[in-house]
């Protein structure tokens, strides 16, 4: 077969900039997209052909239309799974499908709605702890809030606070080391000799032991908790069996890792964008004040906070936490005019796709009205903050409910002020905000 690839960046150009690209690949992606078009290729002597795209049709082809022949790359199935287990995020093929079918019902909208009061209570407890003395680093506050929400939604209120604190510490340590290992694989021998690898593998074992203890206690308990752990424990495969403790640990670790950092990132970006766009912030505050006066339940409030939801969606467009996704084709494939050899790595830059002028008018501008009901049909084919196709993020409804409730709770209580209008990013496994400071001033009604 005659293979045909997109315009290529010579490998030497990639090589001479490799150290800078390792720190932040986005400016280089952007430069090559602008020079070569919405899809380009690099031929690496180590990995073969690598294709990068910001073309929605190509992204949809590999994630949705022809997803069966596109599997997750080794970055996720090998490197990540070593630390966070072989769960939904890191598995592929038949095992992934089996797990997805088993776990999906626990994340249906109706099930998540049952958790709303637990989520809202956890959020309010964290919001009440926010420091009002001058400017504070925003991300650590949102990180703790998101972790508490996942922990309490998973385990209700049964796990000890110190245990959860230790689990959070371990997960954050592991994530930092995963990034180091991915970005600097040439240091692998040093990681082994210095004891870093052994230290982090001990942390993996400790995290699994913590979760296993919680599972064993819950299995022995006769109490009912309307939380995700109860749902996962009772979920049955087609043959009537349930997940083993090891499988449960894998899935719970993935929920912690994928479920708290992405939301913390998104909330940090959203609050920063609101604080620097005062006209939009005023509209959100007015909607929250009007909704709050109606004496609704938390679930009813979510359904009323439409403009707030549009602001979060627009923030996810500009700063998608899952900023890039990659796949490898397990068979030769044809996409548009391209003929790709089996084993080609394709990366879809969601960050660039969401800022592609072919799909978005003034893409750099924060404009929540893009997501008004009358505009949604036009833009949704190009909007993928939670991915697309069968591997669409299982926690998307959970995340949206949590973010709406968090913005609602914060803006009910505080006026927001930012120290500058600059937004800096660090594209690690997720897109992380850098150096975001915020001042929280109690509203007069709260004084």
Short mmCIF file of C-alpha atoms in Angstrom, two decimals:
data_model
loop_
_atom_site.label_atom_id
_atom_site.label_comp_id
_atom_site.label_asym_id
_atom_site.label_seq_id
_atom_site.Cartn_x
_atom_site.Cartn_y
_atom_site.Cartn_z
CA UNK A 1 0.00 0.00 0.00
CA UNK A 2 1.21 3.52 -0.77
CA UNK A 3 1.11 5.56 2.41
CA UNK A 4 0.44 9.27 2.33
CA UNK A 5 1.09 11.55 5.31
CA UNK A 6 0.36 15.22 5.99
CA UNK A 7 3.03 17.90 5.50
CA UNK A 8 6.06 16.97 7.58
CA UNK A 9 8.20 18.87 10.05
CA UNK A 10 11.80 17.65 9.52
CA UNK A 11 12.87 15.67 12.57
CA UNK A 12 16.01 17.77 13.08
CA UNK A 13 13.79 20.86 13.65
CA UNK A 14 11.99 18.95 16.35
CA UNK A 15 15.29 17.67 17.79
CA UNK A 16 17.03 21.06 18.13
CA UNK A 17 14.05 22.45 20.01
CA UNK A 18 13.32 19.27 21.99
CA UNK A 19 14.32 20.67 25.42
CA UNK A 20 12.05 23.71 24.98
CA UNK A 21 9.24 21.59 23.53
CA UNK A 22 9.45 19.26 26.56
CA UNK A 23 8.72 22.25 28.82
CA UNK A 24 5.82 23.57 26.75
CA UNK A 25 4.94 22.06 23.36
CA UNK A 26 1.94 24.35 22.66
CA UNK A 27 3.83 27.30 21.03
CA UNK A 28 5.59 24.87 18.67
CA UNK A 29 2.37 23.05 17.80
CA UNK A 30 0.81 26.43 17.04
CA UNK A 31 3.73 27.56 14.85
CA UNK A 32 3.67 24.38 12.77
CA UNK A 33 -0.13 24.38 12.45
CA UNK A 34 0.02 27.95 11.15
CA UNK A 35 2.84 27.11 8.72
CA UNK A 36 1.79 23.66 7.51
CA UNK A 37 -2.00 23.52 7.99
CA UNK A 38 -4.38 21.96 10.50
CA UNK A 39 -2.60 18.58 10.38
CA UNK A 40 1.12 17.87 10.17
CA UNK A 41 3.46 14.94 10.72
CA UNK A 42 6.89 14.23 12.20
CA UNK A 43 8.85 11.07 11.41
CA UNK A 44 10.74 10.01 14.52
CA UNK A 45 13.49 7.37 14.44
CA UNK A 46 12.16 6.14 17.80
CA UNK A 47 8.36 6.14 17.29
CA UNK A 48 7.84 6.16 13.51
CA UNK A 49 5.25 8.55 12.12
CA UNK A 50 3.54 10.93 14.53
CA UNK A 51 0.61 12.99 13.28
CA UNK A 52 -0.72 16.05 15.11
CA UNK A 53 -4.06 17.61 14.22
CA UNK A 54 -6.45 20.41 15.14
CA UNK A 55 -8.91 19.29 12.45
CA UNK A 56 -12.28 18.33 13.98
CA UNK A 57 -13.07 15.77 11.23
CA UNK A 58 -9.81 13.88 11.81
CA UNK A 59 -10.25 14.03 15.62
CA UNK A 60 -13.80 12.67 15.27
CA UNK A 61 -12.62 9.97 12.85
CA UNK A 62 -10.19 8.47 15.37
CA UNK A 63 -12.28 9.07 18.49
CA UNK A 64 -15.70 8.24 17.11
CA UNK A 65 -16.19 7.20 13.47
CA UNK A 66 -13.41 4.58 13.28
CA UNK A 67 -12.59 4.29 16.99
CA UNK A 68 -12.35 0.48 16.96
CA UNK A 69 -8.98 0.54 15.23
CA UNK A 70 -7.59 3.40 17.34
CA UNK A 71 -6.25 2.29 20.72
CA UNK A 72 -4.69 4.36 23.47
CA UNK A 73 -0.93 4.76 23.19
CA UNK A 74 1.68 3.33 25.56
CA UNK A 75 1.83 6.68 27.37
CA UNK A 76 -1.48 5.78 28.98
CA UNK A 77 -1.65 1.99 28.83
CA UNK A 78 1.91 1.39 30.08
CA UNK A 79 3.35 4.45 31.84
CA UNK A 80 0.24 5.75 33.58
CA UNK A 81 -1.15 2.33 34.51
CA UNK A 82 2.05 1.49 36.41
CA UNK A 83 1.11 4.16 38.95
CA UNK A 84 -2.69 4.49 38.82
CA UNK A 85 -3.76 0.98 37.88
CA UNK A 86 -5.43 -0.55 34.84
CA UNK A 87 -8.79 1.19 34.94
CA UNK A 88 -11.06 2.96 32.45
CA UNK A 89 -8.54 5.68 31.60
CA UNK A 90 -5.59 3.35 30.97
CA UNK A 91 -7.15 0.16 29.52
CA UNK A 92 -7.99 -0.66 25.90
CA UNK A 93 -9.90 -3.16 23.78
CA UNK A 94 -12.28 -5.77 25.18
CA UNK A 95 -11.33 -5.22 28.84
CA UNK A 96 -12.01 -1.49 28.57
CA UNK A 97 -15.41 -2.15 26.95
CA UNK A 98 -16.35 -4.66 29.67
CA UNK A 99 -15.41 -2.16 32.42
CA UNK A 100 -17.15 0.74 30.71
CA UNK A 101 -20.41 -1.21 30.41
CA UNK A 102 -20.18 -2.19 34.07
CA UNK A 103 -19.38 1.28 35.48
CA UNK A 104 -21.38 3.53 33.13
CA UNK A 105 -24.71 3.16 35.03
CA UNK A 106 -23.12 4.60 38.22
CA UNK A 107 -22.47 7.82 36.28
CA UNK A 108 -25.87 8.23 34.65
CA UNK A 109 -27.39 11.66 35.26
CA UNK A 110 -30.04 10.25 37.60
CA UNK A 111 -27.39 8.56 39.78
CA UNK A 112 -25.23 11.69 39.91
CA UNK A 113 -28.29 13.74 40.85
CA UNK A 114 -28.59 11.57 43.97
CA UNK A 115 -25.06 12.68 44.93
CA UNK A 116 -25.71 16.42 44.49
CA UNK A 117 -26.35 17.12 48.17
CA UNK A 118 -23.13 15.29 49.19
CA UNK A 119 -21.21 17.27 46.51
CA UNK A 120 -22.74 20.58 47.59
CA UNK A 121 -22.04 19.98 51.28
CA UNK A 122 -18.38 19.16 50.56
CA UNK A 123 -18.06 22.32 48.42
CA UNK A 124 -19.58 24.58 51.07
CA UNK A 125 -17.30 23.17 53.78
CA UNK A 126 -14.28 24.05 51.61
CA UNK A 127 -15.61 27.49 50.59
CA UNK A 128 -16.08 28.38 54.27
CA UNK A 129 -12.34 27.74 54.79
CA UNK A 130 -11.15 30.19 52.08
CA UNK A 131 -8.62 32.74 53.31
CA UNK A 132 -9.79 36.37 52.94
CA UNK A 133 -6.43 37.94 53.88
CA UNK A 134 -5.03 39.56 50.71
CA UNK A 135 -4.19 37.71 47.49
CA UNK A 136 -3.88 33.92 47.75
CA UNK A 137 -2.80 31.17 45.34
CA UNK A 138 -6.06 29.96 43.78
CA UNK A 139 -5.10 26.52 42.44
CA UNK A 140 -4.29 24.86 45.82
CA UNK A 141 -7.71 25.98 47.13
CA UNK A 142 -9.54 24.54 44.12
CA UNK A 143 -7.39 21.39 44.26
CA UNK A 144 -8.35 20.70 47.87
CA UNK A 145 -12.01 21.46 47.13
CA UNK A 146 -12.10 19.09 44.14
CA UNK A 147 -10.31 16.33 46.04
CA UNK A 148 -12.76 16.55 48.95
CA UNK A 149 -15.71 16.39 46.55
CA UNK A 150 -14.38 13.23 44.84
CA UNK A 151 -13.47 11.63 48.18
CA UNK A 152 -16.84 12.28 49.78
CA UNK A 153 -18.81 11.33 46.68
CA UNK A 154 -16.84 8.10 46.45
CA UNK A 155 -16.71 7.21 50.13
CA UNK A 156 -19.54 9.33 51.59
CA UNK A 157 -18.29 10.42 55.04
CA UNK A 158 -16.88 7.13 56.29
CA UNK A 159 -13.16 7.57 55.54
CA UNK A 160 -10.94 9.27 58.12
CA UNK A 161 -9.82 12.79 57.22
CA UNK A 162 -6.13 12.01 57.83
CA UNK A 163 -6.39 8.93 55.59
CA UNK A 164 -7.84 10.99 52.74
CA UNK A 165 -5.20 13.69 53.29
CA UNK A 166 -2.46 11.06 52.96
CA UNK A 167 -4.11 9.67 49.82
CA UNK A 168 -4.17 13.17 48.31
CA UNK A 169 -0.49 13.65 49.11
CA UNK A 170 0.41 10.33 47.45
CA UNK A 171 -1.65 11.02 44.31
CA UNK A 172 -0.06 14.46 43.87
CA UNK A 173 3.45 13.00 44.33
CA UNK A 174 2.74 10.25 41.79
CA UNK A 175 1.39 12.71 39.22
CA UNK A 176 4.52 14.86 39.43
CA UNK A 177 6.75 11.82 39.00
CA UNK A 178 4.71 10.49 36.05
CA UNK A 179 5.31 13.81 34.24
CA UNK A 180 9.04 13.68 34.99
CA UNK A 181 9.28 10.13 33.68
CA UNK A 182 7.33 10.95 30.50
CA UNK A 183 9.20 14.16 29.74
CA UNK A 184 12.69 12.91 30.61
CA UNK A 185 12.74 9.18 29.79
CA UNK A 186 16.51 9.35 29.27
CA UNK A 187 16.86 9.72 33.06
CA UNK A 188 15.22 6.37 33.72
CA UNK A 189 18.45 4.72 34.90
CA UNK A 190 19.10 7.62 37.27
CA UNK A 191 15.56 7.31 38.72
CA UNK A 192 16.29 3.65 39.45
CA UNK A 193 19.77 4.21 40.91
CA UNK A 194 18.76 7.21 43.04
CA UNK A 195 15.87 5.32 44.64
CA UNK A 196 13.21 7.68 43.19
CA UNK A 197 11.52 4.87 41.29
CA UNK A 198 11.44 2.60 44.36
CA UNK A 199 10.09 5.43 46.55
CA UNK A 200 7.21 6.13 44.16
CA UNK A 201 6.39 2.45 43.77
CA UNK A 202 6.14 2.26 47.60
CA UNK A 203 3.67 5.15 47.40
CA UNK A 204 1.66 3.21 44.80
CA UNK A 205 1.49 0.24 47.19
CA UNK A 206 0.46 2.47 50.11
CA UNK A 207 -2.31 4.16 48.08
CA UNK A 208 -3.67 0.77 47.04
CA UNK A 209 -3.58 -0.45 50.65
CA UNK A 210 -5.53 2.63 51.83
CA UNK A 211 -8.26 2.09 49.24
CA UNK A 212 -8.33 -1.67 49.87
CA UNK A 213 -8.90 -1.07 53.62
CA UNK A 214 -11.86 1.20 52.82
CA UNK A 215 -13.30 -1.43 50.43
CA UNK A 216 -12.90 -4.28 52.97
CA UNK A 217 -14.59 -2.20 55.70
CA UNK A 218 -17.46 -1.31 53.36
CA UNK A 219 -17.96 -4.92 52.26
CA UNK A 220 -18.18 -5.96 55.96
CA UNK A 221 -20.58 -3.13 56.79
CA UNK A 222 -24.33 -3.53 56.58
CA UNK A 223 -24.89 0.24 56.33
CA UNK A 224 -26.11 1.76 53.08
CA UNK A 225 -24.27 4.78 51.68
CA UNK A 226 -25.69 6.42 48.59
CA UNK A 227 -22.19 6.97 47.20
CA UNK A 228 -20.17 5.78 44.21
CA UNK A 229 -18.44 3.01 46.18
CA UNK A 230 -21.78 1.37 46.96
CA UNK A 231 -22.69 1.56 43.26
CA UNK A 232 -19.34 0.09 42.16
CA UNK A 233 -19.54 -2.71 44.75
CA UNK A 234 -22.99 -3.76 43.59
CA UNK A 235 -22.33 -3.42 39.82
CA UNK A 236 -22.58 -6.82 38.11
CA UNK A 237 -21.07 -8.17 34.91
CA UNK A 238 -23.28 -10.06 32.45
CA UNK A 239 -22.39 -13.36 34.17
CA UNK A 240 -23.55 -12.02 37.56
CA UNK A 241 -20.07 -11.55 39.07
CA UNK A 242 -18.80 -8.29 40.58
CA UNK A 243 -15.43 -6.53 40.50
CA UNK A 244 -12.58 -7.90 42.60
CA UNK A 245 -10.92 -5.63 45.14
CA UNK A 246 -7.96 -5.17 42.77
CA UNK A 247 -10.26 -4.01 39.97
CA UNK A 248 -12.10 -1.67 42.35
CA UNK A 249 -8.80 -0.17 43.50
CA UNK A 250 -7.78 0.44 39.85
CA UNK A 251 -11.05 2.22 39.05
CA UNK A 252 -11.10 4.26 42.27
CA UNK A 253 -7.50 5.45 41.78
CA UNK A 254 -8.38 6.55 38.24
CA UNK A 255 -11.43 8.44 39.55
CA UNK A 256 -9.25 10.25 42.07
CA UNK A 257 -6.54 11.12 39.56
CA UNK A 258 -8.78 12.04 36.61
CA UNK A 259 -11.61 13.43 38.68
CA UNK A 260 -9.98 15.96 40.95
CA UNK A 261 -7.07 17.62 39.13
CA UNK A 262 -9.01 18.28 35.91
CA UNK A 263 -11.82 19.94 37.87
CA UNK A 264 -9.37 21.95 39.99
CA UNK A 265 -7.71 23.22 36.79
CA UNK A 266 -11.04 24.11 35.18
CA UNK A 267 -12.35 25.95 38.27
CA UNK A 268 -9.10 27.93 38.57
CA UNK A 269 -9.29 29.04 34.93
CA UNK A 270 -13.02 29.83 35.20
CA UNK A 271 -12.69 32.02 38.30
CA UNK A 272 -9.66 33.82 36.79
CA UNK A 273 -11.59 34.51 33.55
CA UNK A 274 -14.60 35.80 35.50
CA UNK A 275 -12.43 38.04 37.70
CA UNK A 276 -10.77 39.62 34.64
CA UNK A 277 -14.07 40.06 32.76
CA UNK A 278 -16.10 42.17 35.19
CA UNK A 279 -19.11 42.62 32.87
CA UNK A 280 -19.54 38.86 32.57
CA UNK A 281 -18.91 38.36 36.31
CA UNK A 282 -21.70 40.85 37.11
CA UNK A 283 -24.15 38.85 34.96
CA UNK A 284 -23.19 35.58 36.69
CA UNK A 285 -23.60 37.19 40.14
CA UNK A 286 -27.03 38.53 39.16
CA UNK A 287 -28.14 35.05 37.99
CA UNK A 288 -26.85 33.45 41.21
CA UNK A 289 -28.56 36.08 43.39
CA UNK A 290 -31.87 35.65 41.56
CA UNK A 291 -31.68 31.83 41.75
CA UNK A 292 -30.67 31.89 45.42
CA UNK A 293 -33.74 33.95 46.34
CA UNK A 294 -36.07 31.18 45.10
CA UNK A 295 -35.26 28.76 47.94
CA UNK A 296 -34.52 25.84 45.61
CA UNK A 297 -32.72 22.57 46.24
CA UNK A 298 -29.12 22.29 44.98
CA UNK A 299 -30.29 20.18 42.02
CA UNK A 300 -32.96 22.75 41.10
CA UNK A 301 -30.38 25.53 41.35
CA UNK A 302 -28.11 23.76 38.85
CA UNK A 303 -30.91 23.69 36.27
CA UNK A 304 -31.48 27.46 36.70
CA UNK A 305 -27.84 28.58 36.47
CA UNK A 306 -27.69 28.57 32.67
CA UNK A 307 -25.40 31.58 32.16
CA UNK A 308 -23.05 30.26 34.85
CA UNK A 309 -22.91 26.94 32.93
CA UNK A 310 -22.13 28.80 29.67
CA UNK A 311 -19.21 30.57 31.38
CA UNK A 312 -17.79 27.24 32.56
CA UNK A 313 -18.21 25.73 29.08
CA UNK A 314 -16.44 28.70 27.49
CA UNK A 315 -13.62 28.38 30.03
CA UNK A 316 -13.34 24.67 29.09
CA UNK A 317 -13.12 25.72 25.44
CA UNK A 318 -10.23 28.13 26.04
CA UNK A 319 -8.44 25.98 28.64
CA UNK A 320 -9.47 22.32 28.26
CA UNK A 321 -7.84 20.33 31.12
CA UNK A 322 -7.54 17.30 28.81
CA UNK A 323 -5.70 19.49 26.29
CA UNK A 324 -4.44 16.71 24.02
CA UNK A 325 -5.46 13.10 23.39
CA UNK A 326 -3.56 10.45 21.49
CA UNK A 327 -4.26 7.13 19.79
CA UNK A 328 -2.39 4.48 17.76
CA UNK A 329 -4.01 2.78 14.76
CA UNK A 330 -3.83 -1.01 14.99
CA UNK A 331 -4.60 -1.33 11.24
CA UNK A 332 -3.73 0.75 8.16
CA UNK A 333 -6.30 3.52 7.75
CA UNK A 334 -7.42 6.21 5.31
CA UNK A 335 -8.46 9.62 6.64
CA UNK A 336 -9.43 12.21 3.99
CA UNK A 337 -6.49 12.18 1.55
CA UNK A 338 -4.10 10.59 4.01
CA UNK A 339 -3.22 6.88 4.11
CA UNK A 340 -1.71 6.02 7.49
CA UNK A 341 0.39 2.97 8.21
CA UNK A 342 -0.53 0.73 11.16
CA UNK A 343 1.27 1.95 14.29
CA UNK A 344 0.99 5.69 13.52
CA UNK A 345 0.55 7.82 16.62
CA UNK A 346 -2.11 10.53 16.18
CA UNK A 347 -2.43 13.38 18.65
CA UNK A 348 -5.52 15.58 18.55
CA UNK A 349 -4.75 18.93 20.17
CA UNK A 350 -8.07 19.85 21.79
CA UNK A 351 -6.47 23.13 22.90
CA UNK A 352 -5.71 24.10 19.28
CA UNK A 353 -8.98 22.71 17.90
CA UNK A 354 -10.88 24.92 20.38
CA UNK A 355 -8.97 27.97 19.10
CA UNK A 356 -9.12 27.11 15.38
CA UNK A 357 -10.43 30.12 13.41
CA UNK A 358 -12.11 27.76 10.92
CA UNK A 359 -14.59 26.84 13.66
CA UNK A 360 -14.63 29.74 16.11
CA UNK A 361 -15.16 33.46 15.61
CA UNK A 362 -12.58 35.49 17.61
CA UNK A 363 -11.40 32.26 19.26
CA UNK A 364 -9.09 33.96 21.79
CA UNK A 365 -11.98 35.96 23.30
CA UNK A 366 -13.87 34.76 26.41
CA UNK A 367 -17.45 34.83 25.13
CA UNK A 368 -19.95 32.67 27.08
CA UNK A 369 -22.79 33.59 24.70
CA UNK A 370 -21.31 31.08 22.23
CA UNK A 371 -22.98 28.43 24.38
CA UNK A 372 -26.47 29.95 24.42
CA UNK A 373 -29.06 27.38 23.31
CA UNK A 374 -29.56 29.00 19.88
CA UNK A 375 -25.80 28.78 19.10
CA UNK A 376 -25.04 25.29 20.41
CA UNK A 377 -25.94 23.30 17.30
CA UNK A 378 -23.36 25.20 15.25
CA UNK A 379 -20.43 24.84 17.67
CA UNK A 380 -20.86 21.45 19.34
CA UNK A 381 -19.18 19.45 16.50
CA UNK A 382 -15.96 21.35 17.33
CA UNK A 383 -16.18 21.22 21.12
CA UNK A 384 -14.48 18.30 22.88
CA UNK A 385 -13.39 19.15 26.43
CA UNK A 386 -14.49 15.69 27.59
CA UNK A 387 -13.33 13.89 24.44
CA UNK A 388 -15.72 12.31 21.94
CA UNK A 389 -17.14 8.95 20.92
CA UNK A 390 -17.41 5.83 23.12
CA UNK A 391 -14.51 6.99 25.35
CA UNK A 392 -16.20 10.29 26.18
CA UNK A 393 -15.27 11.07 29.79
CA UNK A 394 -17.52 9.00 32.04
CA UNK A 395 -17.54 11.76 34.69
CA UNK A 396 -18.64 14.65 32.45
CA UNK A 397 -22.02 15.15 34.17
CA UNK A 398 -20.41 14.83 37.61
CA UNK A 399 -17.78 17.45 36.69
CA UNK A 400 -20.30 19.94 35.29
CA UNK A 401 -22.58 19.65 38.35
CA UNK A 402 -19.60 20.08 40.67
CA UNK A 403 -18.25 23.14 38.82
CA UNK A 404 -21.64 24.88 38.66
CA UNK A 405 -22.19 24.30 42.39
CA UNK A 406 -18.65 25.48 43.22
CA UNK A 407 -18.93 28.74 41.24
CA UNK A 408 -22.39 29.23 42.77
CA UNK A 409 -21.12 28.75 46.36
CA UNK A 410 -18.05 30.98 45.87
CA UNK A 411 -19.89 33.88 44.22
CA UNK A 412 -22.72 33.77 46.76
CA UNK A 413 -20.17 34.42 49.47
CA UNK A 414 -17.34 36.43 47.90
CA UNK A 415 -16.46 39.26 45.53
CA UNK A 416 -13.49 38.24 43.36
CA UNK A 417 -10.42 40.30 42.51
CA UNK A 418 -7.42 39.30 40.42
CA UNK A 419 -3.96 40.87 40.60
CA UNK A 420 -3.46 40.88 36.79
CA UNK A 421 -5.07 39.87 33.50
CA UNK A 422 -2.37 37.38 32.49
CA UNK A 423 -3.18 33.66 32.24
CA UNK A 424 -0.16 31.36 32.18
CA UNK A 425 -0.39 27.65 31.47
CA UNK A 426 1.72 24.54 31.95
CA UNK A 427 0.65 21.68 29.64
CA UNK A 428 1.51 18.57 31.66
CA UNK A 429 -0.70 15.47 31.52
CA UNK A 430 -3.46 18.01 32.12
CA UNK A 431 -3.43 21.73 31.28
CA UNK A 432 -2.41 23.39 34.53
CA UNK A 433 -2.83 27.05 35.51
CA UNK A 434 0.34 28.80 36.72
CA UNK A 435 0.64 31.51 39.36
CA UNK A 436 -3.05 32.47 39.57
CA UNK A 437 -3.67 34.72 42.55
CA UNK A 438 -7.11 35.77 43.74
CA UNK A 439 -8.48 37.95 46.47
CA UNK A 440 -11.73 36.82 48.10
CA UNK A 441 -13.66 39.62 49.80
CA UNK A 442 -16.77 38.71 51.81
CA UNK A 443 -19.90 40.19 50.25
CA UNK A 444 -21.61 42.83 52.40
CA UNK A 445 -24.54 40.48 52.97
CA UNK A 446 -22.05 37.96 54.48
CA UNK A 447 -20.40 40.45 56.88
#
